[in-house]
PDB file of C-alpha atoms in Angstrom:
ATOM      1  CA  MET A  20     -23.912-110.738-155.714  1.00 59.00           C
ATOM      2  CA  ARG A  21     -25.010-107.142-154.598  1.00 59.00           C
ATOM      3  CA  ARG A  22     -26.611-108.100-151.672  1.00 63.00           C
ATOM      4  CA  PHE A  23     -23.667-109.857-150.583  1.00 49.00           C
ATOM      5  CA  LEU A  24     -21.672-107.003-151.184  1.00 53.00           C
ATOM      6  CA  ILE A  25     -24.268-105.273-149.078  1.00 58.00           C
ATOM      7  CA  LYS A  26     -24.129-107.896-146.032  1.00 51.00           C
ATOM      8  CA  ALA A  27     -20.430-108.098-146.359  1.00 50.00           C
ATOM      9  CA  CYS A  28     -20.032-104.314-145.618  1.00 52.00           C
ATOM     10  CA  LEU A  29     -22.109-104.572-143.153  1.00 54.00           C
ATOM     11  CA  GLY A  30     -20.774-107.455-141.268  1.00 52.00           C
ATOM     12  CA  ALA A  31     -17.682-106.038-142.025  1.00 48.00           C
ATOM     13  CA  GLY A  32     -18.469-102.203-140.542  1.00 54.00           C
ATOM     14  CA  LEU A  33     -19.619-104.076-136.982  1.00 57.00           C
ATOM     15  CA  LEU A  34     -16.828-105.889-136.730  1.00 52.00           C
ATOM     16  CA  SER A  35     -14.185-102.601-137.236  1.00 59.00           C
ATOM     17  CA  PHE A  36     -17.182-100.906-134.723  1.00 59.00           C
ATOM     18  CA  PHE A  37     -16.412-103.562-132.113  1.00 64.00           C
ATOM     19  CA  VAL A  38     -12.644-103.971-132.134  1.00 74.00           C
ATOM     20  CA  ILE A  39     -12.911-100.129-132.077  1.00 83.00           C
ATOM     21  CA  GLY A  40     -15.275 -99.818-129.417  1.00 86.00           C
ATOM     22  CA  TYR A  41     -13.749-102.394-127.315  1.00 87.00           C
ATOM     23  CA  GLY A  42     -10.222-101.516-128.188  1.00 86.00           C
ATOM     24  CA  ALA A  43     -11.198 -97.848-126.862  1.00 89.00           C
ATOM     25  CA  PHE A  44     -12.658 -99.452-123.818  1.00 91.00           C
ATOM     26  CA  CYS A  45      -9.154-101.204-123.106  1.00 92.00           C
ATOM     27  CA  ASP A  46      -7.219 -97.931-123.389  1.00 92.00           C
ATOM     28  CA  TYR A  47      -9.301 -96.602-120.702  1.00 93.00           C
ATOM     29  CA  PHE A  48      -9.929 -99.387-118.331  1.00 93.00           C
ATOM     30  CA  PHE A  49      -6.080-101.376-118.247  1.00 93.00           C
ATOM     31  CA  THR A  50      -4.619 -98.216-117.821  1.00 94.00           C
ATOM     32  CA  GLN A  51      -6.467 -97.070-114.430  1.00 94.00           C
ATOM     33  CA  LYS A  52      -4.433 -97.335-111.242  1.00 92.00           C
ATOM     34  CA  ARG A  53      -7.343 -98.702-109.303  1.00 90.00           C
ATOM     35  CA  TYR A  54      -7.693-101.664-112.348  1.00 92.00           C
ATOM     36  CA  LEU A  55      -4.217-102.546-112.162  1.00 92.00           C
ATOM     37  CA  ASP A  56      -3.002-106.249-110.548  1.00 91.00           C
ATOM     38  CA  LEU A  57      -1.143-105.320-107.682  1.00 90.00           C
ATOM     39  CA  SER A  58       0.298-109.181-107.085  1.00 89.00           C
ATOM     40  CA  GLU A  59       2.289-109.035-110.247  1.00 92.00           C
ATOM     41  CA  LYS A  60       5.478-107.160-110.308  1.00 94.00           C
ATOM     42  CA  LYS A  61       5.041-104.432-113.145  1.00 95.00           C
ATOM     43  CA  GLN A  62       1.839-104.136-112.635  1.00 94.00           C
ATOM     44  CA  TRP A  63       2.457-102.547-108.907  1.00 95.00           C
ATOM     45  CA  VAL A  64       5.256-100.401-110.327  1.00 97.00           C
ATOM     46  CA  LEU A  65       2.662 -99.175-113.019  1.00 96.00           C
ATOM     47  CA  ALA A  66       0.432 -98.247-110.289  1.00 94.00           C
ATOM     48  CA  GLN A  67       2.841 -96.057-108.421  1.00 96.00           C
ATOM     49  CA  ASP A  68       1.659 -92.185-108.475  1.00 95.00           C
ATOM     50  CA  GLY A  69       3.014 -89.444-107.160  1.00 94.00           C
ATOM     51  CA  GLY A  70       6.915 -91.460-105.381  1.00 95.00           C
ATOM     52  CA  ASP A  71       9.313 -88.864-105.107  1.00 97.00           C
ATOM     53  CA  PHE A  72      12.498 -91.344-104.201  1.00 98.00           C
ATOM     54  CA  ASP A  73      16.308 -90.533-103.575  1.00 97.00           C
ATOM     55  CA  TYR A  74      17.112 -94.218-106.139  1.00 97.00           C
ATOM     56  CA  ALA A  75      15.543 -97.036-107.784  1.00 98.00           C
ATOM     57  CA  VAL A  76      16.566-100.233-108.716  1.00 98.00           C
ATOM     58  CA  LEU A  77      15.711-101.416-111.848  1.00 98.00           C
ATOM     59  CA  GLY A  78      16.535-104.966-114.171  1.00 96.00           C
ATOM     60  CA  SER A  79      15.607-108.344-113.865  1.00 94.00           C
ATOM     61  CA  SER A  80      14.886-110.938-110.850  1.00 94.00           C
ATOM     62  CA  ARG A  81      18.446-110.867-109.976  1.00 95.00           C
ATOM     63  CA  ALA A  82      18.091-107.179-109.134  1.00 97.00           C
ATOM     64  CA  TYR A  83      14.701-107.678-108.111  1.00 97.00           C
ATOM     65  CA  GLY A  84      16.221-110.025-105.290  1.00 95.00           C
ATOM     66  CA  ALA A  85      19.463-108.549-104.899  1.00 96.00           C
ATOM     67  CA  PHE A  86      18.819-105.871-102.027  1.00 96.00           C
ATOM     68  CA  ASP A  87      16.834-105.727 -98.775  1.00 97.00           C
ATOM     69  CA  MET A  88      15.576-102.038-100.081  1.00 97.00           C
ATOM     70  CA  ASN A  89      14.651-101.387 -96.176  1.00 97.00           C
ATOM     71  CA  LEU A  90      18.090-102.240 -95.065  1.00 96.00           C
ATOM     72  CA  LEU A  91      19.984-100.320 -97.869  1.00 97.00           C
ATOM     73  CA  ASP A  92      17.453 -97.076 -96.889  1.00 97.00           C
ATOM     74  CA  SER A  93      18.535 -97.544 -93.427  1.00 96.00           C
ATOM     75  CA  LEU A  94      22.734 -97.914 -94.388  1.00 96.00           C
ATOM     76  CA  THR A  95      22.195 -95.367 -97.321  1.00 95.00           C
ATOM     77  CA  GLY A  96      20.130 -92.964 -95.643  1.00 95.00           C
ATOM     78  CA  MET A  97      18.237 -92.210 -98.888  1.00 97.00           C
ATOM     79  CA  ASN A  98      14.740 -93.484-100.063  1.00 97.00           C
ATOM     80  CA  GLY A  99      14.301 -95.714-102.846  1.00 97.00           C
ATOM     81  CA  ILE A 100      12.188 -98.198-104.181  1.00 98.00           C
ATOM     82  CA  ASN A 101      12.971-101.471-106.562  1.00 98.00           C
ATOM     83  CA  LEU A 102      11.561-101.342-110.087  1.00 98.00           C
ATOM     84  CA  ALA A 103      13.338-104.417-110.911  1.00 97.00           C
ATOM     85  CA  SER A 104      10.860-107.854-111.778  1.00 94.00           C
ATOM     86  CA  ASN A 105      11.314-111.465-112.807  1.00 92.00           C
ATOM     87  CA  GLY A 106      12.288-112.359-116.659  1.00 88.00           C
ATOM     88  CA  SER A 107      13.157-108.231-117.250  1.00 92.00           C
ATOM     89  CA  GLY A 108      15.271-107.361-119.691  1.00 92.00           C
ATOM     90  CA  PHE A 109      16.345-104.143-120.798  1.00 95.00           C
ATOM     91  CA  LYS A 110      13.260-103.827-123.395  1.00 94.00           C
ATOM     92  CA  ASP A 111      11.067-103.952-120.574  1.00 95.00           C
ATOM     93  CA  ASN A 112      13.309-101.917-118.265  1.00 96.00           C
ATOM     94  CA  LEU A 113      13.341 -98.987-120.643  1.00 97.00           C
ATOM     95  CA  LEU A 114       9.759 -99.174-120.656  1.00 97.00           C
ATOM     96  CA  VAL A 115       9.128 -99.715-117.143  1.00 97.00           C
ATOM     97  CA  LEU A 116      11.337 -96.818-116.255  1.00 98.00           C
ATOM     98  CA  ASN A 117       9.667 -94.195-118.922  1.00 98.00           C
ATOM     99  CA  LEU A 118       6.026 -95.007-117.516  1.00 98.00           C
ATOM    100  CA  PHE A 119       7.556 -95.058-114.062  1.00 98.00           C
ATOM    101  CA  LEU A 120       8.615 -91.568-114.843  1.00 98.00           C
ATOM    102  CA  GLN A 121       5.762 -89.925-115.825  1.00 97.00           C
ATOM    103  CA  ASP A 122       4.489 -90.030-112.282  1.00 96.00           C
ATOM    104  CA  ASN A 123       6.930 -90.609-110.548  1.00 98.00           C
ATOM    105  CA  THR A 124      10.708 -89.044-109.598  1.00 98.00           C
ATOM    106  CA  ILE A 125      13.732 -90.412-109.097  1.00 98.00           C
ATOM    107  CA  ASP A 126      17.804 -89.411-108.547  1.00 97.00           C
ATOM    108  CA  LYS A 127      19.375 -91.741-108.842  1.00 97.00           C
ATOM    109  CA  LEU A 128      19.102 -95.213-110.755  1.00 98.00           C
ATOM    110  CA  PHE A 129      20.981 -98.302-109.588  1.00 97.00           C
ATOM    111  CA  LEU A 130      20.737-100.611-112.908  1.00 97.00           C
ATOM    112  CA  GLN A 131      21.437-104.254-112.957  1.00 97.00           C
ATOM    113  CA  VAL A 132      23.588-105.400-115.860  1.00 96.00           C
ATOM    114  CA  ASP A 133      24.962-109.243-116.911  1.00 94.00           C
ATOM    115  CA  LEU A 134      25.668-111.363-119.704  1.00 93.00           C
ATOM    116  CA  GLY A 135      21.963-112.532-119.624  1.00 91.00           C
ATOM    117  CA  SER A 136      20.794-109.492-119.522  1.00 93.00           C
ATOM    118  CA  LEU A 137      23.046-108.734-122.752  1.00 94.00           C
ATOM    119  CA  ASN A 138      22.051-111.298-124.615  1.00 93.00           C
ATOM    120  CA  SER A 139      18.323-111.414-123.420  1.00 89.00           C
ATOM    121  CA  ARG A 140      17.079-113.798-125.990  1.00 86.00           C
ATOM    122  CA  GLU A 141      19.655-116.922-125.438  1.00 86.00           C
ATOM    123  CA  SER A 142      18.902-116.199-121.441  1.00 85.00           C
ATOM    124  CA  PHE A 143      15.329-115.518-120.870  1.00 82.00           C
ATOM    125  CA  SER A 144      12.408-117.953-122.259  1.00 77.00           C
ATOM    126  CA  ASN A 145      10.681-114.635-122.931  1.00 77.00           C
ATOM    127  CA  GLU A 146      12.820-111.775-122.400  1.00 73.00           C
ATOM    128  CA  PHE A 147      10.091-109.411-123.073  1.00 85.00           C
ATOM    129  CA  HIS A 148       6.900-109.156-121.689  1.00 89.00           C
ATOM    130  CA  ALA A 149       4.765-107.210-124.120  1.00 90.00           C
ATOM    131  CA  PHE A 150       1.450-107.325-123.326  1.00 92.00           C
ATOM    132  CA  THR A 151       1.833-105.468-120.266  1.00 94.00           C
ATOM    133  CA  PHE A 152       2.739-102.004-122.292  1.00 95.00           C
ATOM    134  CA  LEU A 153      -0.233-102.756-124.869  1.00 94.00           C
ATOM    135  CA  PRO A 154      -2.694-100.374-123.031  1.00 95.00           C
ATOM    136  CA  TYR A 155      -0.168 -97.382-123.157  1.00 96.00           C
ATOM    137  CA  TRP A 156       0.310 -97.550-127.365  1.00 94.00           C
ATOM    138  CA  GLU A 157      -0.291 -93.831-127.674  1.00 94.00           C
ATOM    139  CA  ASP A 158       3.268 -93.064-125.432  1.00 96.00           C
ATOM    140  CA  SER A 159       5.735 -93.316-128.360  1.00 95.00           C
ATOM    141  CA  ILE A 160       8.742 -94.821-126.712  1.00 96.00           C
ATOM    142  CA  VAL A 161       6.042 -97.677-126.197  1.00 96.00           C
ATOM    143  CA  GLN A 162       4.842 -97.730-129.385  1.00 95.00           C
ATOM    144  CA  GLU A 163       7.737 -97.585-131.076  1.00 95.00           C
ATOM    145  CA  VAL A 164       9.319-100.549-129.406  1.00 95.00           C
ATOM    146  CA  LEU A 165       6.255-102.477-129.949  1.00 94.00           C
ATOM    147  CA  ARG A 166       6.487-102.145-133.608  1.00 93.00           C
ATOM    148  CA  LYS A 167      10.068-103.100-133.548  1.00 92.00           C
ATOM    149  CA  ASP A 168       9.425-106.577-131.460  1.00 91.00           C
ATOM    150  CA  ILE A 169       6.217-107.553-133.520  1.00 90.00           C
ATOM    151  CA  PRO A 170       6.293-107.189-136.629  1.00 90.00           C
ATOM    152  CA  ALA A 171       2.399-107.976-137.164  1.00 88.00           C
ATOM    153  CA  PHE A 172       2.089-104.563-135.278  1.00 90.00           C
ATOM    154  CA  ASP A 173       4.254-102.327-138.114  1.00 86.00           C
ATOM    155  CA  ASN A 174       1.678-102.311-140.514  1.00 84.00           C
ATOM    156  CA  ARG A 175      -0.734-100.003-141.903  1.00 82.00           C
ATOM    157  CA  LEU A 176      -3.855-101.668-140.164  1.00 77.00           C
ATOM    158  CA  THR A 177      -2.411-100.999-136.916  1.00 79.00           C
ATOM    159  CA  SER A 178      -1.720 -97.137-138.171  1.00 80.00           C
ATOM    160  CA  LEU A 179      -5.806 -97.257-138.744  1.00 82.00           C
ATOM    161  CA  ILE A 180      -6.954 -99.123-136.357  1.00 83.00           C
ATOM    162  CA  PRO A 181      -4.674 -99.448-133.602  1.00 85.00           C
ATOM    163  CA  GLN A 182      -7.388-101.290-130.990  1.00 86.00           C
ATOM    164  CA  TRP A 183      -7.018-104.475-132.817  1.00 86.00           C
ATOM    165  CA  ARG A 184      -3.949-104.983-131.026  1.00 89.00           C
ATOM    166  CA  TYR A 185      -5.742-106.169-127.887  1.00 90.00           C
ATOM    167  CA  PHE A 186      -7.092-108.990-130.218  1.00 87.00           C
ATOM    168  CA  TYR A 187      -3.588-110.265-130.842  1.00 88.00           C
ATOM    169  CA  PHE A 188      -3.081-110.626-126.823  1.00 87.00           C
ATOM    170  CA  ASN A 189      -6.263-110.888-126.601  1.00 85.00           C
ATOM    171  CA  LYS A 190      -5.824-113.612-123.632  1.00 88.00           C
ATOM    172  CA  TYR A 191      -4.880-110.564-121.178  1.00 92.00           C
ATOM    173  CA  PHE A 192      -7.490-108.304-122.238  1.00 92.00           C
ATOM    174  CA  SER A 193     -10.804-110.310-122.407  1.00 91.00           C
ATOM    175  CA  PRO A 194     -13.928-109.687-120.901  1.00 90.00           C
ATOM    176  CA  LYS A 195     -13.143-112.419-118.205  1.00 92.00           C
ATOM    177  CA  GLU A 196      -9.798-110.362-117.680  1.00 93.00           C
ATOM    178  CA  VAL A 197     -12.030-106.971-116.925  1.00 91.00           C
ATOM    179  CA  LEU A 198     -14.417-108.725-114.998  1.00 91.00           C
ATOM    180  CA  ARG A 199     -11.741-110.400-112.786  1.00 90.00           C
ATOM    181  CA  ARG A 200      -9.464-106.925-112.479  1.00 90.00           C
ATOM    182  CA  ALA A 201     -12.705-105.062-111.447  1.00 88.00           C
ATOM    183  CA  GLU A 202     -12.957-107.444-108.812  1.00 86.00           C
ATOM    184  CA  LEU A 203      -9.489-107.176-107.665  1.00 81.00           C
ATOM    185  CA  SER A 204      -9.612-103.426-107.247  1.00 67.00           C
ATOM    186  CA  ASP A 205     -11.786-103.989-104.353  1.00 66.00           C
ATOM    187  CA  SER A 206     -10.300-106.636-102.853  1.00 69.00           C
ATOM    188  CA  GLN A 207      -6.320-107.544-103.714  1.00 69.00           C
ATOM    189  CA  THR A 208      -3.626-106.783-101.075  1.00 72.00           C
ATOM    190  CA  ASP A 209      -0.662-104.969-102.023  1.00 81.00           C
ATOM    191  CA  LEU A 210       2.279-107.544-101.627  1.00 84.00           C
ATOM    192  CA  TYR A 211       5.346-105.272-102.383  1.00 93.00           C
ATOM    193  CA  THR A 212       4.673-101.694-100.718  1.00 91.00           C
ATOM    194  CA  GLU A 213       6.242-102.639 -97.360  1.00 93.00           C
ATOM    195  CA  VAL A 214       9.234-104.264 -98.509  1.00 95.00           C
ATOM    196  CA  LYS A 215       9.430-101.621-101.335  1.00 95.00           C
ATOM    197  CA  GLY A 216       9.017-103.468-104.352  1.00 94.00           C
ATOM    198  CA  GLY A 217      12.542-105.818-103.012  1.00 94.00           C
ATOM    199  CA  MET A 218      12.877-108.779-100.764  1.00 94.00           C
ATOM    200  CA  ARG A 219      13.095-108.988 -97.253  1.00 91.00           C
ATOM    201  CA  SER A 220      16.437-110.681 -95.773  1.00 89.00           C
ATOM    202  CA  THR A 221      17.869-112.604 -92.705  1.00 86.00           C
ATOM    203  CA  TYR A 222      21.606-111.861 -91.099  1.00 81.00           C
ATOM    204  CA  ILE A 223      21.518-115.606 -89.570  1.00 76.00           C
ATOM    205  CA  LYS A 224      23.336-117.915 -91.954  1.00 76.00           C
ATOM    206  CA  ASN A 225      21.833-121.023 -93.119  1.00 74.00           C
ATOM    207  CA  GLU A 226      24.697-123.219 -93.248  1.00 64.00           C
ATOM    208  CA  LYS A 227      22.970-126.329 -94.253  1.00 64.00           C
ATOM    209  CA  ARG A 228      22.477-127.104 -98.228  1.00 63.00           C
ATOM    210  CA  ASN A 229      20.161-129.656 -99.493  1.00 56.00           C
ATOM    211  CA  SER A 230      22.247-130.308-102.853  1.00 67.00           C
ATOM    212  CA  GLU A 231      24.468-128.673-105.327  1.00 76.00           C
ATOM    213  CA  PHE A 232      23.308-126.060-107.400  1.00 80.00           C
ATOM    214  CA  GLN A 233      22.414-126.821-110.992  1.00 82.00           C
ATOM    215  CA  LEU A 234      25.212-124.584-113.206  1.00 85.00           C
ATOM    216  CA  TYR A 235      24.333-122.745-116.446  1.00 85.00           C
ATOM    217  CA  PRO A 236      26.714-120.749-118.633  1.00 85.00           C
ATOM    218  CA  GLN A 237      27.245-117.190-119.088  1.00 86.00           C
ATOM    219  CA  PRO A 238      26.085-116.218-122.965  1.00 87.00           C
ATOM    220  CA  ASP A 239      29.899-115.868-124.611  1.00 87.00           C
ATOM    221  CA  LYS A 240      28.443-112.759-126.929  1.00 91.00           C
ATOM    222  CA  VAL A 241      25.772-109.756-126.637  1.00 93.00           C
ATOM    223  CA  ASP A 242      23.240-109.137-128.479  1.00 92.00           C
ATOM    224  CA  SER A 243      23.887-105.588-130.191  1.00 93.00           C
ATOM    225  CA  LEU A 244      19.942-105.358-129.611  1.00 93.00           C
ATOM    226  CA  ASP A 245      20.495-105.466-125.839  1.00 94.00           C
ATOM    227  CA  LEU A 246      23.125-103.207-125.730  1.00 94.00           C
ATOM    228  CA  ASN A 247      21.030-100.765-127.845  1.00 95.00           C
ATOM    229  CA  TYR A 248      18.437-100.679-125.277  1.00 96.00           C
ATOM    230  CA  LEU A 249      20.762-100.082-122.778  1.00 96.00           C
ATOM    231  CA  SER A 250      22.126 -97.638-124.188  1.00 96.00           C
ATOM    232  CA  GLU A 251      18.437 -96.064-124.354  1.00 97.00           C
ATOM    233  CA  ILE A 252      18.179 -96.545-120.752  1.00 97.00           C
ATOM    234  CA  LEU A 253      21.309 -94.533-120.014  1.00 97.00           C
ATOM    235  CA  SER A 254      20.002 -91.903-122.590  1.00 96.00           C
ATOM    236  CA  MET A 255      16.942 -91.146-121.041  1.00 97.00           C
ATOM    237  CA  ALA A 256      18.356 -91.275-117.821  1.00 97.00           C
ATOM    238  CA  LYS A 257      20.774 -88.688-118.610  1.00 96.00           C
ATOM    239  CA  SER A 258      18.230 -86.718-120.374  1.00 97.00           C
ATOM    240  CA  ARG A 259      16.350 -86.470-117.206  1.00 96.00           C
ATOM    241  CA  ASN A 260      19.569 -85.369-115.017  1.00 97.00           C
ATOM    242  CA  ILE A 261      19.206 -89.051-113.312  1.00 97.00           C
ATOM    243  CA  GLN A 262      22.748 -90.044-112.044  1.00 96.00           C
ATOM    244  CA  THR A 263      22.858 -93.801-113.075  1.00 96.00           C
ATOM    245  CA  THR A 264      24.964 -96.229-111.266  1.00 95.00           C
ATOM    246  CA  LEU A 265      25.681 -99.777-113.248  1.00 95.00           C
ATOM    247  CA  PHE A 266      25.644-103.041-111.161  1.00 95.00           C
ATOM    248  CA  VAL A 267      26.311-107.211-111.311  1.00 95.00           C
ATOM    249  CA  ALA A 268      24.397-108.696-108.619  1.00 95.00           C
ATOM    250  CA  PRO A 269      26.659-111.921-107.503  1.00 95.00           C
ATOM    251  CA  ARG A 270      26.122-114.752-109.336  1.00 94.00           C
ATOM    252  CA  TYR A 271      27.387-118.764-107.675  1.00 93.00           C
ATOM    253  CA  GLN A 272      31.249-119.577-109.069  1.00 87.00           C
ATOM    254  CA  SER A 273      31.304-117.147-111.418  1.00 87.00           C
ATOM    255  CA  ASP A 274      33.439-114.675-112.977  1.00 86.00           C
ATOM    256  CA  HIS A 275      33.271-110.970-114.676  1.00 90.00           C
ATOM    257  CA  ASN A 276      36.011-110.587-116.926  1.00 90.00           C
ATOM    258  CA  TYR A 277      33.790-110.633-119.959  1.00 91.00           C
ATOM    259  CA  LEU A 278      31.703-108.545-118.756  1.00 91.00           C
ATOM    260  CA  GLN A 279      34.356-105.931-117.618  1.00 91.00           C
ATOM    261  CA  SER A 280      35.503-105.598-121.301  1.00 91.00           C
ATOM    262  CA  VAL A 281      32.129-105.454-122.094  1.00 91.00           C
ATOM    263  CA  MET A 282      30.851-102.415-119.982  1.00 90.00           C
ATOM    264  CA  ARG A 283      34.268-101.066-120.347  1.00 90.00           C
ATOM    265  CA  GLN A 284      32.473 -98.826-123.426  1.00 89.00           C
ATOM    266  CA  PHE A 285      29.985 -97.187-121.312  1.00 89.00           C
ATOM    267  CA  SER A 286      31.638 -94.402-119.383  1.00 87.00           C
ATOM    268  CA  VAL A 287      29.672 -95.036-116.562  1.00 90.00           C
ATOM    269  CA  THR A 288      30.413 -96.438-112.917  1.00 88.00           C
ATOM    270  CA  THR A 289      29.796 -99.977-112.222  1.00 90.00           C
ATOM    271  CA  VAL A 290      29.992-102.209-109.550  1.00 90.00           C
ATOM    272  CA  PHE A 291      31.090-105.275-109.298  1.00 91.00           C
ATOM    273  CA  PRO A 292      30.654-108.052-106.517  1.00 89.00           C
ATOM    274  CA  LEU A 293      34.167-107.799-105.484  1.00 84.00           C
ATOM    275  CA  GLY A 294      34.588-108.913-102.221  1.00 88.00           C
ATOM    276  CA  PHE A 295      31.513-110.501-101.995  1.00 93.00           C
ATOM    277  CA  ASP A 296      32.213-114.095-101.655  1.00 93.00           C
ATOM    278  CA  GLU A 297      30.339-115.957-105.120  1.00 93.00           C
ATOM    279  CA  SER A 298      31.911-119.561-104.362  1.00 91.00           C
ATOM    280  CA  ASP A 299      29.556-119.375-100.585  1.00 91.00           C
ATOM    281  CA  GLN A 300      26.755-121.448-101.623  1.00 91.00           C
ATOM    282  CA  THR A 301      24.960-120.587 -98.372  1.00 91.00           C
ATOM    283  CA  LEU A 302      24.693-116.983-100.150  1.00 93.00           C
ATOM    284  CA  PHE A 303      22.609-118.267-102.948  1.00 93.00           C
ATOM    285  CA  GLN A 304      19.494-119.606-103.155  1.00 92.00           C
ATOM    286  CA  ASP A 305      20.635-121.112-107.086  1.00 92.00           C
ATOM    287  CA  GLN A 306      23.194-119.845-109.214  1.00 92.00           C
ATOM    288  CA  GLY A 307      22.152-116.608-109.969  1.00 92.00           C
ATOM    289  CA  HIS A 308      19.739-115.893-106.728  1.00 94.00           C
ATOM    290  CA  LEU A 309      20.507-114.482-103.784  1.00 95.00           C
ATOM    291  CA  SER A 310      19.497-116.313-100.240  1.00 94.00           C
ATOM    292  CA  ASP A 311      17.890-114.521 -97.792  1.00 95.00           C
ATOM    293  CA  PHE A 312      21.410-114.095 -95.741  1.00 95.00           C
ATOM    294  CA  GLY A 313      23.447-113.380 -99.353  1.00 95.00           C
ATOM    295  CA  ARG A 314      20.862-110.491-100.045  1.00 96.00           C
ATOM    296  CA  PHE A 315      21.805-109.466 -96.208  1.00 96.00           C
ATOM    297  CA  VAL A 316      25.512-109.328 -97.250  1.00 96.00           C
ATOM    298  CA  PHE A 317      25.332-108.297-100.841  1.00 96.00           C
ATOM    299  CA  THR A 318      23.351-104.943 -99.009  1.00 96.00           C
ATOM    300  CA  GLN A 319      25.784-104.355 -96.984  1.00 96.00           C
ATOM    301  CA  LYS A 320      28.615-104.451 -99.272  1.00 95.00           C
ATOM    302  CA  PHE A 321      26.834-102.310-102.287  1.00 95.00           C
ATOM    303  CA  SER A 322      26.114 -99.772 -99.397  1.00 95.00           C
ATOM    304  CA  GLU A 323      29.893 -99.737 -98.647  1.00 93.00           C
ATOM    305  CA  LYS A 324      30.651 -99.279-102.467  1.00 91.00           C
ATOM    306  CA  LEU A 325      28.049 -96.772-102.785  1.00 89.00           C
ATOM    307  CA  SER A 326      29.686 -94.765 -99.722  1.00 86.00           C
ATOM    308  CA  ASN A 327      33.247 -95.011-101.117  1.00 83.00           C
ATOM    309  CA  TYR A 328      32.233 -93.685-104.379  1.00 76.00           C
ATOM    310  CA  ARG A 329      30.772 -90.786-102.814  1.00 75.00           C
ATOM    311  CA  LYS A 330      33.731 -90.621-100.966  1.00 73.00           C
ATOM    312  CA  LYS A 331      36.517 -90.809-103.982  1.00 72.00           C
ATOM    313  CA  ASN A 332      34.236 -88.078-105.817  1.00 69.00           C
ATOM    314  CA  SER A 333      34.174 -85.247-103.171  1.00 66.00           C
ATOM    315  CA  SER A 334      37.765 -85.571-102.510  1.00 58.00           C
TER     316      SER A 334
END
């Protein structure tokens, strides 16, 4: 029995040593900007360092594809960056903005809001990409969100040996992934810098559509959790003297009456896509995302609205 206990203790000690050692390595390796995977949008955002921007766009795929960033820069005379990425709810948005602002600065934030992001658990197949933020556990905001979202992390074991979290998401932090990232650092192509994190547009209108879009109803209620994270983003921006404008990206054949009533609780300017023809199918690639031509049109419309708001506030 004594021999068994000794072996058990040695085994537990070796396992703990391995978990802590490998976890400490992951803490270092996966936060090094040169080892981030620039083909993945959030990783590209986290790789930004020393940027000084007039504005940033933040939100889900609908914000990612809303603007031609180079065109918006030329129309507004500002220098911006698009931080939005596919499937990102306000939890993702909060942590992306928090980490981005540690190494970069912005004066204005254009934050996308819609009924999907206000009810992300119903609207997104995976509304929070927790594994992206595991290496940044020492950041208090990251840790708080991860503990709330993943009950397995909110316990004494995680307080004593936080490195074990990498084994919870072992698929993303395996030795194989380490080798892949190390090889990428020497050869990968940057997919986003030229378009400033956004997408290109075209001024040529495509009149032909192959088929009708499949239409999905918008959520008819909002989630208090998403509202809280939206409020946290607004508070973070305000604490850093960042001027926030909320915007609603166009959605094919949709009205925004309910969303307008929801947004009245926030004392922040909200830009709705008024004047944008949300019944014109050529402006969309599907119900929720703009076509290249639609992006060209919406970028212009948004720039005009910003100009009008500036004139109104200066008068």
